[in-house]
Coordinates of C-alpha atoms and ligand atoms in Angstrom, one line a residue:
X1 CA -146.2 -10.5 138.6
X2 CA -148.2 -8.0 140.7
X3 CA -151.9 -8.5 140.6
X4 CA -153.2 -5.2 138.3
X5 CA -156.4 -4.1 139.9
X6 CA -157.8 -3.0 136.4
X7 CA -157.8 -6.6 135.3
X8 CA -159.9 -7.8 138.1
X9 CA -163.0 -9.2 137.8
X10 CA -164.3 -6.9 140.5
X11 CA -163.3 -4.0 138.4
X12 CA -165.0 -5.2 135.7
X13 CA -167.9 -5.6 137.8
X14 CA -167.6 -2.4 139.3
X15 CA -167.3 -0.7 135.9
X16 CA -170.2 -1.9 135.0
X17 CA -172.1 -0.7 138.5
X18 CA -170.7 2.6 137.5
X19 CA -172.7 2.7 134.2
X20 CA -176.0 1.4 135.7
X21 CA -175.9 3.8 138.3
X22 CA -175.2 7.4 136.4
X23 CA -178.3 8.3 137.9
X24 CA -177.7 7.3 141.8
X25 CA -179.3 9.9 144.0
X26 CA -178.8 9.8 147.7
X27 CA -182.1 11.1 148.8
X28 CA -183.8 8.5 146.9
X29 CA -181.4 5.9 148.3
X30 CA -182.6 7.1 151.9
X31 CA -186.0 7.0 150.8
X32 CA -186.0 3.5 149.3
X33 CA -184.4 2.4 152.2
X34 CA -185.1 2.5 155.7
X35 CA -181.8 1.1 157.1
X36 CA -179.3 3.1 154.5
X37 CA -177.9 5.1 157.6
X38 CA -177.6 2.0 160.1
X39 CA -176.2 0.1 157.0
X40 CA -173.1 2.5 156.1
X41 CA -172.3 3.6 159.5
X42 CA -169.5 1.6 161.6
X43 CA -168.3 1.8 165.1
X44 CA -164.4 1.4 165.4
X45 CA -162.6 2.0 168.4
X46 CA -163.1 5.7 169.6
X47 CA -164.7 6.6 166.4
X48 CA -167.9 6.7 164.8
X49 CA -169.0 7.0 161.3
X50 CA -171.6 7.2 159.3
X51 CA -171.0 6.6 155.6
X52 CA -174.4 6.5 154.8
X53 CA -174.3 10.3 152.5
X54 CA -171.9 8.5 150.0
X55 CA -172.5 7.9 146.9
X56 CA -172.8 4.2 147.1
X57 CA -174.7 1.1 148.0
X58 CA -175.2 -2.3 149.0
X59 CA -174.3 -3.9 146.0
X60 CA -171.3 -1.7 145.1
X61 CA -169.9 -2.2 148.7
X62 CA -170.1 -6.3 147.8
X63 CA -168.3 -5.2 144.5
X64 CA -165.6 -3.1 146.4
X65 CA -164.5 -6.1 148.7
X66 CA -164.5 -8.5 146.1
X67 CA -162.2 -6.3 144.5
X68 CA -160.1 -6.5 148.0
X69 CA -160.3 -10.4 147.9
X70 CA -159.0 -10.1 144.0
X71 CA -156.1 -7.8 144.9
X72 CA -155.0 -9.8 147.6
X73 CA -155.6 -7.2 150.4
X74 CA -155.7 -9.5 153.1
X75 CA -152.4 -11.2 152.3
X76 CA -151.0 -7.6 152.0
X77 CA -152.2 -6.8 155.4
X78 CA -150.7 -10.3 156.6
X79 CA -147.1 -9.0 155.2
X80 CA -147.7 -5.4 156.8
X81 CA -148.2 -7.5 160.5
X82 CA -145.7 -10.2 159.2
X83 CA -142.8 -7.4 159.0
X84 CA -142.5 -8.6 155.8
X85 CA -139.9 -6.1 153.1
X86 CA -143.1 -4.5 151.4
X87 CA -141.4 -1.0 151.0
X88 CA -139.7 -3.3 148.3
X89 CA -137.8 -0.2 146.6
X90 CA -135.7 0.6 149.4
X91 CA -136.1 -3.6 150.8
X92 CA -137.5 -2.3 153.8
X93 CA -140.1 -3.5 156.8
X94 CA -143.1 -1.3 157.1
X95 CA -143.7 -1.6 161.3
X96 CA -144.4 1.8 162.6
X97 CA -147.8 -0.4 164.0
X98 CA -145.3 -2.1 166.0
X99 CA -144.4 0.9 167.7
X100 CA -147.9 1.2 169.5
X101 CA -147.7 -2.5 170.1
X102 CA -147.8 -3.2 174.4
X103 CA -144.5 -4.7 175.6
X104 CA -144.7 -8.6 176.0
X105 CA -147.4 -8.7 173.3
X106 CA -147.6 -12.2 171.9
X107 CA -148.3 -13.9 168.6
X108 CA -146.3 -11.8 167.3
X109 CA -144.3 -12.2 163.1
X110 CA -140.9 -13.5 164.4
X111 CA -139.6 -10.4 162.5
X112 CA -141.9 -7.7 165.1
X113 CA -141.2 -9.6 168.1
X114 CA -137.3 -9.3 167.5
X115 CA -137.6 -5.7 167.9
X116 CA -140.4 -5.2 170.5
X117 CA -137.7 -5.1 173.3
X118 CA -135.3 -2.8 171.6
X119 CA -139.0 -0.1 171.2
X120 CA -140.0 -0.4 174.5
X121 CA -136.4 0.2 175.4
X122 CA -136.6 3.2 173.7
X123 CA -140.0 4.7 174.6
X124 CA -139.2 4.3 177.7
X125 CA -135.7 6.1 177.8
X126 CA -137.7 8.9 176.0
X127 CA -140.3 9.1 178.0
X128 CA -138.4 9.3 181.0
X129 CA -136.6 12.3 179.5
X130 CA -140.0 13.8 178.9
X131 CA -140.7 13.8 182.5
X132 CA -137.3 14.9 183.3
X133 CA -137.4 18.0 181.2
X134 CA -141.3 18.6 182.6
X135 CA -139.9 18.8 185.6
X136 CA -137.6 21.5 184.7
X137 CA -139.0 24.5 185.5
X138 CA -135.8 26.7 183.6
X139 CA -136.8 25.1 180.4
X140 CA -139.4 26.9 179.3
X141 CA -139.3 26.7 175.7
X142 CA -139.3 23.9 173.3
X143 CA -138.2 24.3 169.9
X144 CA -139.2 21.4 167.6
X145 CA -137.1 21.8 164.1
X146 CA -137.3 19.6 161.8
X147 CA -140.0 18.6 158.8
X148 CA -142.4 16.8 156.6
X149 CA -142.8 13.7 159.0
X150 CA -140.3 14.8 161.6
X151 CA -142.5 18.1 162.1
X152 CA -146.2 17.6 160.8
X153 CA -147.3 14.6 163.1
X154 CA -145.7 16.4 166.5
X155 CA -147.2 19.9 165.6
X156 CA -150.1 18.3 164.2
X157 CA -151.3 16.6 167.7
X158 CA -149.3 19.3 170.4
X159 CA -152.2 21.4 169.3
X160 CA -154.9 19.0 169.0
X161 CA -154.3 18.2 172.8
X162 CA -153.9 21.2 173.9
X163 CA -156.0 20.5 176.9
X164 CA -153.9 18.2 177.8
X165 CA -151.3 20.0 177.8
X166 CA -149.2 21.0 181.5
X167 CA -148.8 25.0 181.6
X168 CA -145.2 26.3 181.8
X169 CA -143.2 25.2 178.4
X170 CA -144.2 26.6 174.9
X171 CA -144.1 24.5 171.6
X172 CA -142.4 26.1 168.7
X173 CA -142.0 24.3 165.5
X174 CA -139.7 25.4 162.5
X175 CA -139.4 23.3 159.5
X176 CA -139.0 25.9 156.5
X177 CA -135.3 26.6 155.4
X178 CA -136.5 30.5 155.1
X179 CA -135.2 32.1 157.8
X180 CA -137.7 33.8 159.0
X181 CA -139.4 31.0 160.4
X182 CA -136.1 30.2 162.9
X183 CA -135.6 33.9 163.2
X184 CA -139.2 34.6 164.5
X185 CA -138.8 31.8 166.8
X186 CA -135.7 32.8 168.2
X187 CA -136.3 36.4 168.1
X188 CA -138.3 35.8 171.7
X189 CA -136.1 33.0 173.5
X190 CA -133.7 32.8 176.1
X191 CA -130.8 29.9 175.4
X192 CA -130.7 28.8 178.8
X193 CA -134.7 28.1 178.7
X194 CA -134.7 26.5 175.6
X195 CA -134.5 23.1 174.2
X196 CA -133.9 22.3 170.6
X197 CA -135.1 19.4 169.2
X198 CA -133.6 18.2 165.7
X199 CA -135.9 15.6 164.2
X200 CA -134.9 14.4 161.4
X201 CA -135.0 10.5 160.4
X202 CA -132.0 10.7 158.3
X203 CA -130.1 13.6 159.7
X204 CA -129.6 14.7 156.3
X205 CA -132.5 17.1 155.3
X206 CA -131.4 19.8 153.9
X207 CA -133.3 22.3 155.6
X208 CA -133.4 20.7 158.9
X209 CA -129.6 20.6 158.8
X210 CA -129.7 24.5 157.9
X211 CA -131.8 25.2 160.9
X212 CA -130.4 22.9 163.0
X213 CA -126.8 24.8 162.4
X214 CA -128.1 28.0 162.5
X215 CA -130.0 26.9 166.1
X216 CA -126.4 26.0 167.3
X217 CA -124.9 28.8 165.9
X218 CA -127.5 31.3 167.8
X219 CA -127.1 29.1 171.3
X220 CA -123.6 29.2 171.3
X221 CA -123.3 33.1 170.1
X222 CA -125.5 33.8 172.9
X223 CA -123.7 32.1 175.8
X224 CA -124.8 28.6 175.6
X225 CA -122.1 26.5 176.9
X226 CA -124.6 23.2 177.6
X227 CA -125.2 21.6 174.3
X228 CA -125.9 18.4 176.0
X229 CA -128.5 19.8 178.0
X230 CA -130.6 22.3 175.5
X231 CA -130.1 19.8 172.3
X232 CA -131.5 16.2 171.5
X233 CA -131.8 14.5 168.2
X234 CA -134.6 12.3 167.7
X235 CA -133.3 9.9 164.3
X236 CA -132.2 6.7 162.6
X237 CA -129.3 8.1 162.1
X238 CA -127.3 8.6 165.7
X239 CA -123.7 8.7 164.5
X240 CA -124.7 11.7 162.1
X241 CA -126.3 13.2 165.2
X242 CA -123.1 13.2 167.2
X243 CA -120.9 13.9 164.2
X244 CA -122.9 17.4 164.4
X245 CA -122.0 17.6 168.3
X246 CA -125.6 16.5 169.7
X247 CA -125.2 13.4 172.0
X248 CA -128.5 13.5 173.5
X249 CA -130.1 11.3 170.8
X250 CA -133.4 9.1 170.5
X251 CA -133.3 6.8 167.9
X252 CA -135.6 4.6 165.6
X253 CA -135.9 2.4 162.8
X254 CA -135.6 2.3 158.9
X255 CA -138.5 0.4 159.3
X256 CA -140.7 3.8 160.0
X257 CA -141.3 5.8 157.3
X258 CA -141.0 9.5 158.2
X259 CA -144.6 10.0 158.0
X260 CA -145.7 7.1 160.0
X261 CA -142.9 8.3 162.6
X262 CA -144.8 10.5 165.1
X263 CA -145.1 7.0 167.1
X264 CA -141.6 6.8 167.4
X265 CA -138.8 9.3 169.3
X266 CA -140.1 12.3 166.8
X267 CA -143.1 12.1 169.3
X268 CA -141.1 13.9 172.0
X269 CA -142.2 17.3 171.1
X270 CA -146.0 15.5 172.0
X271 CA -144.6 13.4 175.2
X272 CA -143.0 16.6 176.2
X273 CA -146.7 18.5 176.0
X274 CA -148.6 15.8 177.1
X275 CA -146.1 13.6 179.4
X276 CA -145.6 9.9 179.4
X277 CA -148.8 8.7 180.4
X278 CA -150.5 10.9 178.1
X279 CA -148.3 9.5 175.1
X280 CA -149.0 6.2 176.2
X281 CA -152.5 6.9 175.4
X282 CA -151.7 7.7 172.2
X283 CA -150.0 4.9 171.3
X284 CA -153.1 2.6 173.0
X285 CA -155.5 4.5 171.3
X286 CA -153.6 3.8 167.7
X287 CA -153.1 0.3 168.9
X288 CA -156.7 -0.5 169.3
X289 CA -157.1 0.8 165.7
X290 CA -154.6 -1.6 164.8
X291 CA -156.1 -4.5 166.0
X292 CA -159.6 -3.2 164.7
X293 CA -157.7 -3.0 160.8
X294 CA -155.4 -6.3 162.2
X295 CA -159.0 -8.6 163.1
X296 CA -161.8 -6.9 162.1
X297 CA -163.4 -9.1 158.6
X298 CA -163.3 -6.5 155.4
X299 CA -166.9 -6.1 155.4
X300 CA -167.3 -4.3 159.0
X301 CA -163.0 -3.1 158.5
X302 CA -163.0 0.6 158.8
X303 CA -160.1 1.1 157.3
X304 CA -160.7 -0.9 154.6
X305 CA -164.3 0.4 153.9
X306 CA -162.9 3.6 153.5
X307 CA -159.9 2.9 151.3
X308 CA -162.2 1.0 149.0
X309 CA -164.7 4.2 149.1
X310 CA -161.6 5.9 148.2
X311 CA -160.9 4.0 145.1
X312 CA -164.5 3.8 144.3
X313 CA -164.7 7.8 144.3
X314 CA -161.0 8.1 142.6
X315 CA -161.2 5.9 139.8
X316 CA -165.3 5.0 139.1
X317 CA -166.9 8.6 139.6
X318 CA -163.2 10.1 138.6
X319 CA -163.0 12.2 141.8
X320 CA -159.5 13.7 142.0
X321 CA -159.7 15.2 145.1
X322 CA -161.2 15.1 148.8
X323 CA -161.7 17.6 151.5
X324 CA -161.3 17.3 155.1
X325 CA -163.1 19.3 158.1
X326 CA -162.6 19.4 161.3
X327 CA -165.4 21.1 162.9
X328 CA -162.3 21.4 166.1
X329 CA -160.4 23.6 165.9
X330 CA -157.6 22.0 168.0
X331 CA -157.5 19.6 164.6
X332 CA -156.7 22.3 162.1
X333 CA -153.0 21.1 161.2
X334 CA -155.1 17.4 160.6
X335 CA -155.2 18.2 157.2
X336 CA -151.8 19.0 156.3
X337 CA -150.9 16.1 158.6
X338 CA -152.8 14.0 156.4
X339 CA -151.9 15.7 152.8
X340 CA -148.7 14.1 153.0
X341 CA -149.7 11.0 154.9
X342 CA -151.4 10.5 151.8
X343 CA -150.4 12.1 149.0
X344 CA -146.7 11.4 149.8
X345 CA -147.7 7.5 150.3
X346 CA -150.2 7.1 147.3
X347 CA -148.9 9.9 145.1
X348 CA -147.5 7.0 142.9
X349 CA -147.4 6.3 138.7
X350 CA -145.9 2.9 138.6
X351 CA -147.2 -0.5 140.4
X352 CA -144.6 -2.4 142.9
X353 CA -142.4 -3.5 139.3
X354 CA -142.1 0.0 138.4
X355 CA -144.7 -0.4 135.2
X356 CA -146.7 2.3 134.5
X357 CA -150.3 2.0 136.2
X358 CA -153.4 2.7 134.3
X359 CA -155.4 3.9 137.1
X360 CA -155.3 6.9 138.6
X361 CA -153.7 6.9 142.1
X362 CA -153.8 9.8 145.1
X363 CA -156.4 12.3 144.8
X364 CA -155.7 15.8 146.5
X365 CA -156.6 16.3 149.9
X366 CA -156.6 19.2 151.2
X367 CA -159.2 21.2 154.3
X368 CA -159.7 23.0 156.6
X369 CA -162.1 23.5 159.3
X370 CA -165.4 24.1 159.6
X371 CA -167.0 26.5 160.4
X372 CA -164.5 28.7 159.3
X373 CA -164.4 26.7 155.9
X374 CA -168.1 27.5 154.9
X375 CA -167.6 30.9 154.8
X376 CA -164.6 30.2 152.2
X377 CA -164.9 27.5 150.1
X378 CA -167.8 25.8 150.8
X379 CA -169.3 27.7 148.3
X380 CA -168.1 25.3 145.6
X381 CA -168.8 22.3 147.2
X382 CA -172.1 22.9 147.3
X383 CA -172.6 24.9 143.6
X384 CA -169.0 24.7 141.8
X385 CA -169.3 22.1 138.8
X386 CA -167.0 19.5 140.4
X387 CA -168.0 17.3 143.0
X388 CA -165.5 16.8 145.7
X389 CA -166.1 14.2 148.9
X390 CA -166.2 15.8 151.9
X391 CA -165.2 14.3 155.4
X392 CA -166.4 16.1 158.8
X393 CA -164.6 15.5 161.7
X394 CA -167.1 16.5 164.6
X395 CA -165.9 15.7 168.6
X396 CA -169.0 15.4 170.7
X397 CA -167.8 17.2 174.5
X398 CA -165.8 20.1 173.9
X399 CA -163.2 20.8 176.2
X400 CA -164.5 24.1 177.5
X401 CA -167.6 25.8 178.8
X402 CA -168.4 28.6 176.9
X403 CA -172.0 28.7 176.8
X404 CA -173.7 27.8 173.7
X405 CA -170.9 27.4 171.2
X406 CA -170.7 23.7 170.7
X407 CA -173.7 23.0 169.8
X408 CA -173.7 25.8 167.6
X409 CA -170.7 24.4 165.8
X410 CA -171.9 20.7 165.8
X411 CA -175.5 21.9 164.4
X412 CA -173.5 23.8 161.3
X413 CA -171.6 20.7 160.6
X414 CA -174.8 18.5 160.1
X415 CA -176.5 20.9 159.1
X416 CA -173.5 21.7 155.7
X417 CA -173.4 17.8 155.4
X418 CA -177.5 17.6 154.8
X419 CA -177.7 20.2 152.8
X420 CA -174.6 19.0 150.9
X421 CA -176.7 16.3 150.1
X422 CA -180.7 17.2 150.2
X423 CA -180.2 20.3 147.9
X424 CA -182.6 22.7 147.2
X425 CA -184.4 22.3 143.8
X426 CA -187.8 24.9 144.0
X427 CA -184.9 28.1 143.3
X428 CA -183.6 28.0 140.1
X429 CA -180.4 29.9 138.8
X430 CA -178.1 31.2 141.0
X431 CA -180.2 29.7 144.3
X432 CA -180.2 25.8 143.5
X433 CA -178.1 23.8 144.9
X434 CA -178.0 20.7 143.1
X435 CA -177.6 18.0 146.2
X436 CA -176.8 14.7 145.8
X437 CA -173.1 15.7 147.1
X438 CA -171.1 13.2 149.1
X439 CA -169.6 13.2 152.6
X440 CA -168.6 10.9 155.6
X441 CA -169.6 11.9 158.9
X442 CA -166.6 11.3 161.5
X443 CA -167.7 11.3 165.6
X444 CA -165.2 11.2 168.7
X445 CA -166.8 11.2 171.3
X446 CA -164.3 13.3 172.8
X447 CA -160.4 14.7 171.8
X448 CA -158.1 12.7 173.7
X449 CA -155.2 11.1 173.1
X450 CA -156.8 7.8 172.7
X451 CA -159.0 8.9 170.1
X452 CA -156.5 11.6 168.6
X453 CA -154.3 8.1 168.2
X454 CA -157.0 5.7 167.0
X455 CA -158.2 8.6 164.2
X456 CA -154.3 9.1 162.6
X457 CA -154.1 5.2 163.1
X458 CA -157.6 4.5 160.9
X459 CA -156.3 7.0 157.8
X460 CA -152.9 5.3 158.0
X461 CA -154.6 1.8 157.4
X462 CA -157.0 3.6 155.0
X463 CA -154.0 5.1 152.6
X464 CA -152.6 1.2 152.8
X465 CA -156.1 0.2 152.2
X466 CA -156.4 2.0 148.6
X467 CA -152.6 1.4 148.0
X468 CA -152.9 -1.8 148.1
X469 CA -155.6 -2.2 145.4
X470 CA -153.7 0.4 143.3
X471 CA -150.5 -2.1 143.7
X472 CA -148.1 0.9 144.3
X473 CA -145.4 0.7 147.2
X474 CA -147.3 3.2 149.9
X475 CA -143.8 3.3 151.6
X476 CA -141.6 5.4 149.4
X477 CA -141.2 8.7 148.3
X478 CA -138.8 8.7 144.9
X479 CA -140.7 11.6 143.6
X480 CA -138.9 14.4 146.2
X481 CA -135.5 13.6 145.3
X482 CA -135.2 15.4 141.6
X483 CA -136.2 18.6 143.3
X484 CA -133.6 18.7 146.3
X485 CA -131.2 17.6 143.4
X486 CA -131.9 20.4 141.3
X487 CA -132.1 23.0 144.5
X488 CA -128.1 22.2 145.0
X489 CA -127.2 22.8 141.7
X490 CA -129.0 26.2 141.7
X491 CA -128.3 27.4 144.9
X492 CA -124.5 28.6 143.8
X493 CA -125.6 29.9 140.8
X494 CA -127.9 32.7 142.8
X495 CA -124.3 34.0 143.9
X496 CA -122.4 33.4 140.6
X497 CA -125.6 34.0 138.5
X498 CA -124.6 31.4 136.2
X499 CA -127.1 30.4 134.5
X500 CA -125.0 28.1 131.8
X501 CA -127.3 24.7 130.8
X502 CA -130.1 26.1 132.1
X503 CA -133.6 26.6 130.4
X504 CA -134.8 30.3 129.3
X505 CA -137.3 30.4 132.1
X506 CA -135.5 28.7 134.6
X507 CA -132.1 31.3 133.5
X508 CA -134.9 34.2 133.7
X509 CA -136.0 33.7 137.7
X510 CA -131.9 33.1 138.4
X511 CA -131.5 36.7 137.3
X512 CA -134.1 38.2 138.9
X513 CA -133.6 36.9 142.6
X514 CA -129.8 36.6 141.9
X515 CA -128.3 37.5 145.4
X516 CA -125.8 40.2 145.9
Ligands
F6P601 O1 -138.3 14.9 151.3 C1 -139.4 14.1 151.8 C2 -139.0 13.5 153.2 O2 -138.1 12.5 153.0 C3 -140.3 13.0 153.9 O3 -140.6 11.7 153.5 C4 -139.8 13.1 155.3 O4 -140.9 13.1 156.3 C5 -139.1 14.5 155.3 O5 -138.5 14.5 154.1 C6 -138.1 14.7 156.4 O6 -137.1 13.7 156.4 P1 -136.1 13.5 157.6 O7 -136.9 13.2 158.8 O8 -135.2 12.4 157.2 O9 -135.4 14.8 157.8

């Protein structure tokens, strides 16, 4: 039976730190003690941060990885790198790690290093088409459709290295099955410079098969002849691909889950912006992150200081939700990105034998960035009557040379995560701000792919990091099916208005956008 973190000694422990420390204040923490900052800050690869404005101390952080010794995290980190079945649900390998890993890699679980040749073979094929299509000047658009993990990781680092970016082909991205979002797109292209893209692990989505039909549909009503050259799929599934008349086709594993698949052939659309040696980067950058989360002892473990912070926050101070900032603004789709790296991983009710958990699991995340975020809802950070974590995500060199600018953004985001915490007590009423509020302090040094890779990489191990205290299965995703079920049965009855079986309210919003 599954070790249940609850019944832990740690937790028990850590219960009881809870209790005792009802009145922890951070700037009496910093005053008591000199080396607080140097303490809870830790250099990983490409990244910096300092954890030290959190509510939590020595003695705590011994609690936390006791609780990680308890819950076996380090055996579950073995089975991750062993390419053990730990998406148990669906008896599946979780290796998208494996992906990053450099060819000829050794040491290896017998279980990676049977499939190391077969990714290179791949990345390289793909790659190779990346330069190919570069190199065609008459594609000048690129039209990415597909979603959740087949769109949010592409679009999600396209922008964020936009400076890396060759001039000459535009990025589009649809996922939504409303049709605006492919009409828009459409509305300004030219089939013969386009190339569609249809990522989609399974090649079953329902909205990625609408668009991707509709996509044809356009192409060929518009004098496209050349499906072969203006259409790749990028999936597990390659026979589906072809069945739907694309033969261009990348493929990858069921061992990647969709969001965990931007290392994989769904990270065309970013090899395409960025070329090979750029997504090489990438994938070296996340791969020194691996072996950071891989080696690294849980004390000085990024990743797994942060997931235990998480569960700290989540289920000791009962903080249900986190915010995210990137003061960049090439990182502003990070936080979506991230909402369903984690939400969709750790969103779970049941531990790994399907019995209801007594914890509480995911918090929200959500963010957006800063500065354009303090003049929205910063305001209840620092006053509302809930305290929510905040991470900054601050890149030291900007990538232009606007006078002035940067360090007018970096001193706003040091200056929101001191006053976050320092307060100010001599206004009363409507002017105090109460302090004492959380936040971690993220540094890159600057946004390139290497670090782009190595940050996605640390919240990846982070979200396995708190999953695998909670004892959930991080890997699936049971909880979108009922919808997409229910979607199919109503989706005639807007036609037929039918609304037979069907609850009063549910009956109510049939007839009112019943379709003519
Ligand atoms: O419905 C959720 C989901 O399965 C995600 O996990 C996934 O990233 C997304 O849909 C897209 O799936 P696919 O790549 O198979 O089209």
């Amino acid at each position: 039976m599954p070790v249940r973190c609850e019944q832990t000694p740690a937790w028990a422990r850590l219960q009881g730190l809870q209790a005792a420390r009802r009145g922890f204040d951070l700037r009496q923490a910093f005053a008591a003690d000199a080396g607080r900052a140097a303490a809870l800050s830790q250099e990983a690869p490409y990244l910096f941060v300092d954890l030290s404005k959190n509510l939590l101390d020595a003695e705590v952080e011994q609690a936390l990885l006791q609780l990680a010794a308890d819950c076996g995290v380090e055996a579950k980190r073995a089975a991750l790198f062993g390419g053990e079945s730990i998406n148990s649900t669906e008896g599946r390998a979780v290796m998208h790690w494996l992906l990053r890993t450099p060819a000829g890699a050794k040491g290896l679980a017998p279980a990676a290093a049977a499939e190391l040749p077969a990714v290179h073979d791949t990345l390289d094929a793909m790659l190779a088409y990346a330069e190919k299509v570069r190199a065609d000047h008459t594609i000048t658009d690129v039209v990415n459709i597909g979603i959740g993990g087949s769109d949010l990781g592409p679009q999600m680092a396209v922008l964020a290295l936009a400076e890396h970016v060759a001039p000459g082909k535009h990025f589009h991205f649809v996922s939504n099955v409303d049709g605006h979002e492919l009409a828009g797109v459409l509305k300004g292209l030219a089939p013969e410079h386009t190339l569609f893209l249809i990522a989609s692990k399974t090649f079953t989505t329902a909205e990625t098969m609408a668009n991707a039909q509709s996509a044809k549909r356009w192409y060929e009503q518009s004098g496209g002849t050349d499906i072969a050259g203006h259409f790749a799929a990028l999936t597990t599934n390659v026979e589906a691909a072809r069945a739907f008349g694309i033969d261009t086709t990348f493929g990858f594993w069921d061992w990647v889950g969709g969001r965990y698949s931007m290392w994989s052939a769904i990270g065309l659309p970013i090899a395409l912006a960025v070329g090979a040696e750029g997504f090489r980067r990438l994938l070296a950058g996340a791969h020194a992150m691996d072996e950071h989360f891989r080696t690294a002892p849980l004390a000085n473990n990024l990743p797994v200081r942060l997931g235990l912070l998480d569960v700290w926050y989540r289920n000791f101070l009962g903080f249900t939700s986190r915010c995210i900032a990137p003061y960049h603004s090439a990182l502003r789709r990070v936080p979506a990105y991230l909402q369903q790296l984690e939400m969709e991983s750790n969103g779970k009710q049941v531990d790994l034998d399907g019995r209801p958990l007594a914890v509480g699991t995911s918090p929200v995340l959500w963010g957006e960035p800063g500065t354009n975020g303090q003049h929205a809802y910063f305001q209840m950070l620092h006053q509302g009557t809930d305290v929510v974590p905040l991470e900054f995500v601050a890149v030291r060199r900007p990538a232009h040379s606007l006078e002035g600018h940067h360090a007018k953004l970096l001193a706003n985001a040091i200056a929101q995560a001191q006053a976050l915490m320092v307060g100010k007590a001599d206004a009363g009423g409507h002017r105090h701000f109460p302090g004492n509020r959380p936040s971690s302090f993220f540094v890159l040094e600057e946004l390139t792919p290497e670090s782009l890779g190595a940050f996605i990489a640390m919240y990846e191990h982070r979200v396995f990091v708190s999953g695998a205290i909670w004892g959930i299965n991080s890997f699936d995703q049971w909880g979108v099916e009922l919808g997409k079920v229910l979607a199919k049965d109503l989706e005639p009855r807007l036609a037929s208005g039918d609304v037979q079986g069907l609850d009063a309210s549910t009956a109510q919003l049939l007839g009112r956008l019943k379709q003519d």
